[in-house]
Amino acid sequence: MTKKTTTLHDIAKALNTSIGTVHRALHDSPDVSPETKAKVLRAAKSLGYRPNLAARFLSSKKSLRITINTLQGTTSFWDDIRTGVQEEAASAPIENVDLDFKTYSHLGELQEEVFENAVRDRVDGIITFPSHPKTFRPWIRRATRARIPVVCAVTDAPDSGRSGLVAVDTHASGAIAAELMGKFLGEQAGSVAITLFDRAITEHAEKFGAFERTLQAYYPRLRLLEPVEDHGMAAEAYTKCRTLFEESADLRGIYVTTEDSIPVIKAAKDAKLLHRLTIITTDLFPDLVPHIRSGAVAVTIYQRPRTQGRMAFRVLLKHLAEGGGRSTEVTLAPHLVMRGNLDFFLQRQSKETTHEKASRNGGEMAGDFS
Amino acid sequence: MTKKTTTLHDIAKALNTSIGTVHRALHDSPDVSPETKAKVLRAAKSLGYRPNLAARFLSSKKSLRITINTLQGTTSFWDDIRTGVQEEAASAPIENVDLDFKTYSHLGELQEEVFENAVRDRVDGIITFPSHPKTFRPWIRRATRARIPVVCAVTDAPDSGRSGLVAVDTHASGAIAAELMGKFLGEQAGSVAITLFDRAITEHAEKFGAFERTLQAYYPRLRLLEPVEDHGMAAEAYTKCRTLFEESADLRGIYVTTEDSIPVIKAAKDAKLLHRLTIITTDLFPDLVPHIRSGAVAVTIYQRPRTQGRMAFRVLLKHLAEGGGRSTEVTLAPHLVMRGNLDFFLQRQSKETTHEKASRNGGEMAGDFS
DNA sequence: TTGAAAGCGATACCAG
DNA sequence: CTGGTATCGCTTTCAA
């Protein structure tokens, strides 16, 4: 019953071979005969070998280069994601991590170019936001084939062979939005709207679906209108909402699933029904704060970008350390921010910033993943 | 601009002394002259020395013994905390951790006895729930003096010298409960009740205070009744609530801040006003599920016990690795669970369980800290 | 293709 | 009190 953990040495002597060979077999390097490799693998399994990460990090000389390909964004969302990655990298038990942040301001080809470059440069890992999952899939496959682990953040790229995913649960988000909308509206009947980026994006379609189903199931007196697609364009969001507000006299509430809630709020204000509408938004950023405080926004569904960044790095590091393995999927529950608990979240954000400046020497506690 | 990290060796040769001496100086062991110690400390600072955790974990031979002193509890809350500790310990980059779970079914002296034993046995660290913070303070001080780091979970023990705290933000919890209560009740006026363990517990007093203030600020038409104290006794909760329900004809809602929500629900049912009351509860456990599903409980404030357990271990490990330092406080945002997103949380819980059984060999991904 | 050996940066000894 | 050295488990290089 001794808890002795098996080491490379153990399995080497069990096979009457050398620790070097065992190591090579375990890392399928080209220079090892298929038979020995098979033997080693079998022995490793039967002995319950699990690599000692501390030893691995300690002895490994190569410094990890990982690229983070993300949007510039119009809010602080993506900045927060990047901050999260940085924080987690700083507190990781490994010294040489080079983070290479590639930020582009618009979706499109640049993204693929950046990704391709990373693969060609043979970086050690990639954290990416696959804005157009289908278009992106082949690129990820290519990286995977080159044995470069790719972790998707915020949006998934299904069937791409990605080694990890970090995102907020979209069903839970849509459902809770509907639930709150229904409760907040109480006995009122009427119609409810939803804005999203594009129905073609899985995550947005899922939020919409969950919102719709939950509304139907529990609040059938509320009628859901056709979704408003803004395609990430503030102007489009504004114009379409103005039209919507004029055409739907019985509109009671609107759920904004994208980060472009400011134009929607402005449209509501200009249409003089800012406080007659129950507005539910997504995420939390400086420009949104006064609207939450004033009660114009009833609740915002916070997707915890910093935690997403942290988890993305963790997932990537895990794959780097363990060398492959099955895909790791991390699904976060969103946070709900209202007037009442707004200060709690703001305080936390400012604390990060301060402390970001104060101690550049990383190492600070692993935050809180709240 | 070379990023060379300074090692013990570096600072040793800078001072023309030995690596052993440097090591001792850095760990203020008794056997080192004050002057050398000062020199080493200065050199370490100026060279920007930061210990390499991987090396530390690797070379340290002593296996960490840590005790976790927690309640049995009437719900799964404390089990979840323990599970969280276990999970995080399994995925930590360190091999020899002996977790010693000491569970007691009631508050009181046994708790102090258990704690004292741990200190006497010179364990390496303690995770504890200080049910009576004031009584407990001296015990924690004693542990601290013996250089045993103590991390408090769920409840704080202020001014005790504890090296860490992991808890849910109570102000945010109370405030969001009030906010939701106010919104859910819409135009209705009337009175609102709150149950808590005991006003003497800081956390409970804070929840009450935040609930009260938020209600007054934004929903002044709702009158808050005197709090019901249940002292952790189901029977007491039931009886007091029955009385409350009879005496307050205009009662509209009740916020249960403790884990004893089942007796409150039963009381409401027996008084035949289960669905006339807006009930907000705390935490999530099997017995509560049907009541959420049926809509009897409008929302429950989930204190994320598993995450609390994980973070408690992380905090403790950090202090163990870094050898002291200032206290680390982790404040979590609670999750809100309603009918709409209930399945998301249940699914996640069952996934844990399954996977608990399946892979006992730890190492699984760091969960999600959701 | 395989074996042997030199580190990585700390800890924990044992001599002096 | 201080200096030296074996050791932890793995990666990496150099010979065989």
Short mmCIF file of C-alpha atoms in Angstrom, two decimals, chain B residues 173-315:
data_model
loop_
_atom_site.label_atom_id
_atom_site.label_comp_id
_atom_site.label_asym_id
_atom_site.label_seq_id
_atom_site.Cartn_x
_atom_site.Cartn_y
_atom_site.Cartn_z
CA SER B 173 -25.15 38.20 -1.83
CA GLY B 174 -27.45 40.21 0.40
CA ALA B 175 -27.72 43.04 -2.09
CA ILE B 176 -28.53 40.87 -5.06
CA ALA B 177 -31.11 39.01 -3.00
CA ALA B 178 -32.81 42.29 -2.18
CA GLU B 179 -32.57 43.45 -5.76
CA LEU B 180 -34.19 40.29 -7.05
CA MET B 181 -36.80 40.28 -4.32
CA GLY B 182 -37.75 43.84 -5.22
CA LYS B 183 -37.92 43.15 -8.94
CA PHE B 184 -39.80 39.90 -8.58
CA LEU B 185 -42.42 41.48 -6.38
CA GLY B 186 -42.98 44.23 -8.93
CA GLU B 187 -45.58 46.71 -7.77
CA GLN B 188 -46.62 44.72 -4.72
CA ALA B 189 -46.13 46.34 -1.37
CA GLY B 190 -45.95 44.51 1.93
CA SER B 191 -43.37 43.00 4.22
CA VAL B 192 -40.37 40.82 3.60
CA ALA B 193 -38.59 38.46 5.99
CA ILE B 194 -35.12 37.08 6.30
CA THR B 195 -33.78 34.09 8.20
CA LEU B 196 -30.24 33.74 9.38
CA PHE B 197 -28.13 31.60 11.61
CA ASP B 198 -27.23 34.17 14.20
CA ARG B 199 -26.65 37.89 14.05
CA ALA B 200 -23.40 37.43 15.91
CA ILE B 201 -21.79 35.79 12.90
CA THR B 202 -20.18 38.51 10.83
CA GLU B 203 -21.11 37.00 7.50
CA HIS B 204 -24.75 36.69 8.42
CA ALA B 205 -24.90 40.16 9.84
CA GLU B 206 -23.39 41.47 6.64
CA LYS B 207 -25.87 39.67 4.44
CA PHE B 208 -28.65 41.05 6.55
CA GLY B 209 -27.23 44.55 6.42
CA ALA B 210 -26.78 44.52 2.66
CA PHE B 211 -30.25 43.10 2.17
CA GLU B 212 -31.75 45.77 4.39
CA ARG B 213 -29.89 48.67 2.84
CA THR B 214 -30.61 47.63 -0.72
CA LEU B 215 -34.27 47.14 0.04
CA GLN B 216 -34.51 50.56 1.63
CA ALA B 217 -32.64 52.28 -1.14
CA TYR B 218 -34.49 50.88 -4.10
CA TYR B 219 -37.66 49.24 -2.86
CA PRO B 220 -38.89 51.32 0.07
CA ARG B 221 -42.42 50.02 -0.33
CA LEU B 222 -41.19 46.70 1.05
CA ARG B 223 -40.87 46.60 4.80
CA LEU B 224 -38.22 44.34 6.27
CA LEU B 225 -39.24 42.40 9.36
CA GLU B 226 -37.03 41.47 12.26
CA PRO B 227 -34.70 38.65 11.22
CA VAL B 228 -35.51 35.09 12.19
CA GLU B 229 -32.57 33.34 13.80
CA ASP B 230 -32.49 29.58 13.50
CA HIS B 231 -29.11 28.80 15.06
CA GLY B 232 -28.61 26.00 12.62
CA MET B 233 -31.56 24.09 13.96
CA ALA B 234 -34.14 22.86 11.51
CA ALA B 235 -36.84 22.65 14.15
CA GLU B 236 -36.25 26.16 15.27
CA ALA B 237 -36.42 27.43 11.72
CA TYR B 238 -39.72 25.66 11.16
CA THR B 239 -41.42 26.83 14.33
CA LYS B 240 -40.32 30.41 14.06
CA CYS B 241 -41.43 30.60 10.46
CA ARG B 242 -44.85 29.18 11.25
CA THR B 243 -45.28 31.89 13.82
CA LEU B 244 -44.00 34.50 11.42
CA PHE B 245 -46.38 33.43 8.69
CA GLU B 246 -49.34 33.61 11.02
CA GLU B 247 -48.47 36.99 12.41
CA SER B 248 -47.61 38.77 9.19
CA ALA B 249 -50.56 38.82 6.88
CA ASP B 250 -48.90 41.06 4.35
CA LEU B 251 -45.76 38.97 4.00
CA ARG B 252 -44.65 38.85 0.37
CA GLY B 253 -41.29 37.17 0.41
CA ILE B 254 -38.58 35.58 2.47
CA TYR B 255 -34.83 35.32 2.00
CA VAL B 256 -33.22 32.30 3.64
CA THR B 257 -29.53 32.98 4.14
CA THR B 258 -28.69 29.65 5.73
CA GLU B 259 -28.59 26.13 4.42
CA ASP B 260 -31.77 25.30 6.34
CA SER B 261 -34.22 26.27 3.67
CA ILE B 262 -36.15 23.03 3.63
CA PRO B 263 -37.87 23.63 6.98
CA VAL B 264 -38.79 27.12 5.84
CA ILE B 265 -40.32 25.76 2.66
CA LYS B 266 -42.18 23.17 4.67
CA ALA B 267 -43.52 25.84 6.98
CA ALA B 268 -44.70 27.87 4.01
CA LYS B 269 -46.36 24.83 2.55
CA ASP B 270 -48.10 23.92 5.78
CA ALA B 271 -49.29 27.50 6.07
CA LYS B 272 -50.66 27.14 2.56
CA LEU B 273 -48.78 30.02 1.06
CA LEU B 274 -45.96 28.26 -0.69
CA HIS B 275 -46.77 29.74 -4.06
CA ARG B 276 -47.93 33.09 -2.77
CA LEU B 277 -44.52 33.86 -1.36
CA THR B 278 -41.38 34.80 -3.24
CA ILE B 279 -38.76 32.58 -1.68
CA ILE B 280 -35.05 33.15 -2.17
CA THR B 281 -32.77 30.51 -0.72
CA THR B 282 -29.09 29.80 -0.34
CA ASP B 283 -27.05 27.05 -1.96
CA LEU B 284 -28.05 24.11 -4.05
CA PHE B 285 -28.55 20.55 -2.93
CA PRO B 286 -30.70 17.61 -3.97
CA ASP B 287 -33.62 18.28 -1.65
CA LEU B 288 -33.95 21.80 -2.92
CA VAL B 289 -34.06 20.88 -6.58
CA PRO B 290 -37.75 20.01 -6.87
CA HIS B 291 -38.71 23.26 -5.22
CA ILE B 292 -36.71 25.26 -7.69
CA ARG B 293 -38.12 23.26 -10.54
CA SER B 294 -41.68 23.83 -9.36
CA GLY B 295 -41.09 27.53 -9.03
CA ALA B 296 -41.70 27.56 -5.27
CA VAL B 297 -38.16 28.82 -4.84
CA ALA B 298 -37.68 31.74 -7.21
CA VAL B 299 -33.92 31.76 -7.08
CA THR B 300 -31.21 30.32 -4.93
CA ILE B 301 -27.91 31.98 -4.19
CA TYR B 302 -25.29 29.37 -4.78
CA GLN B 303 -22.16 29.79 -2.76
CA ARG B 304 -20.09 27.52 -4.94
CA PRO B 305 -18.75 25.21 -2.29
CA ARG B 306 -16.61 23.23 -4.68
CA THR B 307 -14.86 26.34 -5.88
CA GLN B 308 -14.41 27.44 -2.30
CA GLY B 309 -12.73 24.14 -1.53
CA ARG B 310 -10.47 24.40 -4.54
CA MET B 311 -9.47 27.93 -3.80
CA ALA B 312 -8.85 27.14 -0.15
CA PHE B 313 -6.36 24.50 -1.16
CA ARG B 314 -4.72 26.79 -3.67
CA VAL B 315 -4.32 29.53 -1.14
#
